Amino acid sequence: MNRDYKLLTPGPLTTTRTVKEEMLFDHCTWDDDYKAITQKIRADLLELAHCNPSEYTTVLMQGSGTFGVESVLTSVIGADEKVLLCTNGAYGDRQVKICEHAGIDYVQYAEPYDRIPDTAHVAEILDNDPSITHVSMIHSETTSGLLNDIESVARVAKAHGCTFIVDAMSSFGGVDIPVADWGIDFLVSSANKCIQGVPGFSFIICNTAKLEASRGKARSLSLDLWDQWNTLEKDGGKWRYTSPTHVVLAFNRALDEMKAEGGIPARSARYATNNRMLIARMKALGFGTFLKEHQGPIITTFTYPEGVSFDFADMYAFIKERGYAIYPGKLTDEETFRLGNIGEIYPDDIRRVTELFAMYMAERGLLEPCAGTTDIATAIEAMDEASAAL
Ligand SMILES: *Cc1c(COP(=O)(O)O)cnc(C)c1O
């Protein structure tokens, strides 16, 4: 079994050796050294979010990203309140499920997976239903790779006096988000996405006044956002219940490495370059993108060349054997696959993996019908030309 491959998935993703090496140490959870690490992480995240500590605060929450989303939805929406869920993908649909499970009053405004919510329609829904107190949506919809316009929806939510919640799981750190300026009240992301840590906790950038006002509303004990925050604040960085120490150390290192790379400007530029190169080179091989507009820089959903039959499992095995794990599609009615371009992934990786696609197609007799050539060198040349033209 080949264990030596990089992940072209949207998280967990490929991390540096030095981030992984942080986990060789068994740190204790309660002393001042550890609490100082927690506090530093909380402060660093606020800075990345462009938030002032006098107005915003960071809460770290055990579990994967979904636990963070569930924590916010079940902690800040009271029994007599109601949330508007603007959805256009599986992660938006997951928020609907969370509300169903917790008995949270909600209305869903669903767009197809390749469309963004219409702000005028959001305004209309809020105008017609004054009982709506919260609006929630996804920033980077990892289902398709679409990047939603959260700034415009935030403006409408604010104009209606609503609290605005954003799942920026797969974008925070990889796309710059001025959280305070845009009026985002709760933003959720997790350790194993664009900051390039390993899985184990999520974090929530919170408008402190709104967080304080949510006291007593939580429907869950372990996911109680206010209580988690209260312990972190009261005990100067102590987590409520066991914290994922190894993951926290790795994340702390990942934040430092991000700073060394040049912060969000450098990281978002690297991801955007990866993404543009990937799309251009895959197009030269005959693959299309599912999204015709609103394509984000994190992950891309590719469609197969028309009339040609691919076996995803076969293609996956071929490429994984040679160093890269690709990702199945998550759309219900179209044959697609996805390629993420975040993590320790550079233009050389994009070049390499697209050459592997060409090799695979050549070996299976698919190159001619897709790229219009039987010669692999010609196909690679066409890809190089396409990425040089960017
Ligand atoms: C990764 C991700 C999540 C969280 O998923 P987990 O499997 O719980 O980590 C939530 N929303 C989006 C948009 C994501 O990309």
XYZ file of C-alpha atoms and ligand atoms in Angstrom:
405
model
C 0.000 0.000 0.000
C 1.407 3.394 -1.033
C 1.348 5.739 1.971
C 3.426 8.337 0.229
C 0.888 10.569 -1.453
C -0.323 14.141 -1.198
C -3.948 15.056 -0.651
C -5.789 17.044 -3.268
C -8.781 17.167 -0.971
C -10.245 20.187 0.804
C -9.141 19.091 4.268
C -7.774 17.131 5.924
C -5.000 18.214 3.627
C -1.268 17.757 3.220
C 0.602 19.447 6.067
C 4.314 20.079 6.534
C 6.573 17.591 8.262
C 7.324 20.240 10.905
C 3.609 20.630 11.718
C 3.313 16.851 12.139
C 6.487 16.716 14.266
C 4.910 19.029 16.858
C 2.687 16.081 17.754
C 5.608 13.987 18.998
C 5.298 15.721 22.344
C 2.691 14.860 24.999
C 1.883 18.241 26.471
C -0.099 18.602 29.689
C -3.375 20.446 29.446
C -3.732 22.595 32.524
C -0.500 24.503 33.169
C 0.447 28.042 32.228
C 2.609 26.975 29.256
C -0.322 25.252 27.622
C -2.813 27.966 28.427
C -0.439 30.512 26.889
C -0.429 28.523 23.632
C -4.218 28.514 23.585
C -4.330 32.252 24.198
C -1.790 32.928 21.457
C -3.836 30.877 18.985
C -6.982 32.789 19.934
C -5.241 36.136 19.435
C -3.608 35.097 16.137
C -6.968 34.016 14.744
C -8.569 37.343 15.638
C -5.777 39.098 13.804
C -6.246 36.944 10.697
C -9.951 37.849 10.856
C -9.150 41.585 11.057
C -11.009 41.872 14.348
C -10.373 44.112 17.304
C -10.163 42.215 20.635
C -12.360 44.874 22.207
C -15.270 43.740 19.994
C -14.512 40.170 18.958
C -13.281 37.011 20.640
C -12.221 33.507 19.554
C -13.656 30.274 20.912
C -11.921 26.952 20.225
C -14.204 23.910 20.150
C -13.271 20.227 20.190
C -14.381 18.124 17.214
C -14.379 18.561 13.452
C -15.805 21.562 11.619
C -19.396 20.342 11.831
C -19.155 20.405 15.639
C -18.282 24.107 15.390
C -21.226 24.836 13.097
C -23.555 22.840 15.336
C -22.181 24.629 18.386
C -23.005 28.047 16.931
C -26.447 27.167 15.569
C -27.527 25.399 18.768
C -26.020 28.013 21.099
C -26.954 31.402 19.690
C -30.470 30.885 18.308
C -32.944 30.966 21.163
C -36.214 29.074 21.571
C -38.208 32.127 20.445
C -35.882 32.977 17.545
C -35.649 31.867 13.922
C -32.876 31.487 11.377
C -32.868 31.923 7.617
C -30.560 29.323 6.031
C -29.337 30.358 2.563
C -28.111 27.154 0.926
C -26.521 26.080 -2.357
C -24.689 22.877 -1.506
C -24.329 19.916 0.840
C -22.847 22.001 3.675
C -25.807 24.362 3.592
C -28.091 21.318 3.618
C -26.184 20.059 6.670
C -27.188 23.236 8.552
C -30.811 22.368 7.774
C -30.251 18.921 9.324
C -28.634 20.446 12.409
C -31.653 22.710 12.891
C -34.039 19.777 12.376
C -32.224 17.701 14.999
C -32.076 20.480 17.562
C -35.618 21.702 16.934
C -34.417 25.155 15.890
C -36.992 27.231 14.039
C -35.684 27.864 10.509
C -36.612 28.737 6.952
C -34.500 27.529 4.058
C -33.818 29.548 0.923
C -32.205 27.038 -1.446
C -30.503 27.850 -4.724
C -29.182 25.189 -7.145
C -25.583 24.153 -6.463
C -24.203 26.370 -9.248
C -26.062 29.547 -8.271
C -25.528 32.088 -5.496
C -28.302 33.474 -3.281
C -30.002 36.550 -4.690
C -29.616 39.346 -2.127
C -32.845 41.018 -3.257
C -34.664 37.772 -2.519
C -32.986 37.513 0.902
C -34.205 41.050 1.647
C -37.710 40.102 0.529
C -37.780 37.049 2.805
C -36.629 39.163 5.760
C -39.153 41.911 4.933
C -41.991 39.392 4.840
C -41.017 37.558 8.014
C -39.978 39.859 10.869
C -39.713 36.847 13.194
C -36.396 35.907 11.536
C -33.558 36.925 13.874
C -30.528 35.172 12.311
C -29.168 34.573 8.807
C -26.671 31.804 8.091
C -24.760 30.760 4.996
C -21.618 29.076 3.665
C -18.698 31.070 2.261
C -16.769 28.486 0.219
C -19.281 25.723 -0.666
C -16.899 22.798 -0.768
C -19.558 20.658 -2.454
C -18.980 22.444 -5.774
C -16.099 24.844 -5.083
C -18.350 27.888 -5.341
C -17.465 31.071 -3.440
C -20.536 32.854 -2.099
C -20.862 36.621 -1.828
C -21.174 36.827 1.956
C -20.456 40.562 2.030
C -23.680 41.438 0.192
C -25.837 39.074 2.245
C -24.240 40.414 5.446
C -25.313 43.931 4.458
C -28.926 42.822 3.983
C -28.893 40.867 7.251
C -27.545 43.900 9.137
C -30.108 46.221 7.535
C -32.785 43.931 8.991
C -31.166 43.769 12.417
C -30.293 40.077 12.052
C -27.290 38.243 13.473
C -25.114 36.945 10.626
C -23.489 33.494 10.822
C -20.946 32.219 8.279
C -19.434 28.775 7.741
C -16.061 29.783 6.286
C -14.621 26.347 6.949
C -12.772 25.825 3.694
C -11.933 29.488 2.995
C -10.726 31.155 6.208
C -6.993 31.775 5.868
C -7.058 30.973 2.146
C -9.322 33.872 1.219
C -9.086 37.177 3.062
C -12.250 37.908 5.091
C -12.591 41.256 6.904
C -14.943 39.773 9.498
C -15.671 42.948 11.475
C -15.974 45.264 8.458
C -18.422 42.941 6.767
C -20.504 42.615 9.926
C -20.110 38.872 10.424
C -21.166 37.999 13.975
C -20.107 34.346 14.105
C -17.616 32.792 11.693
C -16.718 29.104 11.902
C -13.647 27.364 10.525
C -11.484 24.433 11.560
C -7.904 23.385 12.210
C -7.484 21.167 9.157
C -8.304 23.521 6.310
C -6.488 26.628 5.025
C -4.393 27.213 8.163
C -2.932 23.779 7.331
C -3.184 22.059 10.698
C -4.484 18.553 11.424
C -8.098 17.624 12.300
C -9.368 17.824 15.880
C -10.974 21.163 16.648
C -12.891 24.038 15.130
C -12.717 27.713 15.988
C -15.331 30.427 16.038
C -14.687 34.145 15.622
C -17.458 35.749 17.689
C -18.894 39.202 18.103
C -18.404 39.366 21.886
C -21.607 41.274 22.662
C -23.685 38.774 20.662
C -21.893 35.873 22.330
C -22.586 37.315 25.775
C -26.236 37.784 24.836
C -26.486 34.081 23.932
C -25.842 32.937 27.502
C -28.303 30.268 28.551
C -29.620 29.549 25.052
C -27.497 26.455 24.321
C -29.363 23.211 23.683
C -26.269 21.043 24.181
C -23.891 20.756 27.124
C -20.620 19.941 25.382
C -21.260 22.265 22.427
C -22.319 25.230 24.590
C -20.455 28.096 22.911
C -20.924 30.623 25.706
C -19.826 28.165 28.385
C -16.753 27.135 26.391
C -15.827 30.805 25.990
C -16.491 31.556 29.641
C -14.049 28.828 30.725
C -11.374 29.971 28.234
C -11.705 33.540 29.529
C -12.056 32.806 33.236
C -9.158 30.362 33.354
C -6.898 32.272 30.949
C -6.877 29.747 28.131
C -8.020 26.540 29.789
C -10.327 24.401 27.668
C -13.555 23.053 29.135
C -13.126 19.240 29.003
C -10.047 17.543 27.501
C -8.468 19.500 24.700
C -6.818 17.847 21.681
C -3.309 18.779 22.859
C -1.335 17.335 19.960
C -3.625 18.995 17.451
C -3.345 22.306 19.292
C 0.467 22.178 19.212
C 0.413 21.345 15.518
C -2.020 24.167 14.834
C 0.139 26.640 16.715
C 3.062 25.666 14.524
C 0.874 25.896 11.397
C -0.056 29.481 12.324
C 3.633 30.379 12.668
C 4.403 28.793 9.308
C 1.560 30.733 7.754
C 3.031 33.975 9.095
C 6.445 32.993 7.719
C 4.889 32.364 4.301
C 3.562 35.934 4.311
C 0.158 35.562 5.968
C -3.150 35.464 4.147
C -1.942 37.590 1.178
C 0.796 35.079 0.301
C -1.257 31.995 1.029
C -4.313 33.149 -0.886
C -2.080 34.080 -3.832
C -0.496 30.610 -3.837
C -3.884 28.895 -3.704
C -5.285 31.126 -6.458
C -2.305 30.358 -8.698
C -2.667 26.617 -8.053
C -6.351 26.852 -8.881
C -5.984 28.799 -12.129
C -3.196 26.505 -13.316
C -5.190 23.419 -12.474
C -8.296 24.543 -14.351
C -6.313 25.678 -17.422
C -4.341 22.444 -17.632
C -7.358 20.187 -17.068
C -9.236 22.094 -19.787
C -6.366 21.376 -22.183
C -7.008 17.675 -21.481
C -10.698 18.048 -22.257
C -12.169 18.338 -18.736
C -14.712 21.070 -18.051
C -15.681 22.780 -14.801
C -19.110 22.237 -13.268
C -19.314 25.920 -12.307
C -19.564 28.431 -15.142
C -19.302 31.340 -12.683
C -18.559 31.923 -8.970
C -15.670 29.433 -9.047
C -13.654 29.791 -5.821
C -9.893 29.277 -5.400
C -10.065 26.262 -3.023
C -11.515 23.267 -4.840
C -12.847 22.625 -8.341
C -15.541 20.257 -9.577
C -14.564 18.828 -12.948
C -16.866 17.265 -15.514
C -15.759 14.494 -17.847
C -15.261 15.148 -21.548
C -18.565 14.610 -23.329
C -19.318 11.170 -24.659
C -16.248 9.551 -23.059
C -16.654 7.007 -20.308
C -14.318 7.170 -17.269
C -14.047 4.816 -14.319
C -13.365 7.066 -11.300
C -12.181 4.217 -9.036
C -9.689 3.070 -11.673
C -8.438 6.624 -12.256
C -8.229 7.251 -8.485
C -6.095 4.118 -7.956
C -3.757 4.993 -10.841
C -3.131 8.529 -9.603
C -2.882 7.608 -5.928
C -0.290 4.950 -6.735
C 1.787 7.740 -8.290
C 1.519 10.238 -5.452
C -1.812 12.099 -5.279
C -5.208 11.370 -3.713
C -8.040 12.974 -5.670
C -11.644 13.408 -4.521
C -15.004 12.083 -5.743
C -17.764 14.486 -6.745
C -20.617 15.296 -4.375
C -23.327 16.280 -6.819
C -26.397 14.106 -7.053
C -27.251 14.275 -10.735
C -23.972 14.734 -12.605
C -20.844 12.594 -13.033
C -18.015 14.703 -11.622
C -14.873 14.554 -9.520
C -13.142 17.214 -7.458
C -9.603 18.430 -7.030
C -8.633 20.569 -4.066
C -5.579 22.786 -4.368
C -4.992 23.803 -0.739
C -2.463 22.556 1.820
C 1.239 22.056 1.079
C 0.546 22.091 -2.635
C 2.555 24.137 -5.111
C 2.566 24.706 -8.890
C 4.947 21.745 -9.288
C 2.295 19.490 -7.767
C -0.334 20.855 -10.146
C 1.991 20.201 -13.066
C 2.730 16.689 -11.814
C -0.840 15.628 -11.132
C -2.141 16.936 -14.456
C 0.632 14.991 -16.206
C -0.582 11.914 -14.326
C -4.094 12.504 -15.691
C -2.576 12.636 -19.190
C -0.623 9.420 -18.532
C -3.725 7.706 -17.244
C -5.759 8.765 -20.261
C -3.018 7.619 -22.637
C -2.850 4.181 -20.972
C -6.628 3.718 -21.117
C -6.998 4.973 -24.705
C -8.848 8.098 -23.556
C -6.341 10.735 -24.609
C -7.355 10.876 -28.265
C -11.105 11.365 -27.720
C -10.495 13.930 -24.931
C -7.385 15.925 -25.835
C -7.334 15.248 -29.570
C -3.948 13.582 -29.643
C -2.568 10.110 -29.040
C 0.832 11.519 -28.094
C 1.351 12.220 -24.414
C 4.172 14.721 -25.059
C 1.851 16.758 -27.300
C -0.858 16.721 -24.610
C 1.615 17.888 -21.953
C 2.847 20.622 -24.268
C -0.727 21.850 -24.721
C -1.141 21.955 -20.938
C 2.118 23.878 -20.514
C 0.979 26.382 -23.109
C -2.363 26.774 -21.351
C -0.758 27.473 -17.974
C 1.923 29.742 -19.494
C -0.839 31.853 -21.029
C -2.295 32.702 -17.586
C -14.992 20.783 5.798
C -16.235 21.566 5.868
C -17.104 21.500 6.976
C -16.853 20.601 8.149
O -16.801 19.287 7.835
P -16.207 18.246 8.882
O -16.233 16.966 8.122
O -17.057 18.257 10.064
O -14.833 18.739 9.188
C -18.194 22.324 7.021
N -18.450 23.172 6.024
C -17.665 23.274 4.932
C -18.006 24.272 3.878
C -16.537 22.463 4.820
O -15.749 22.569 3.743
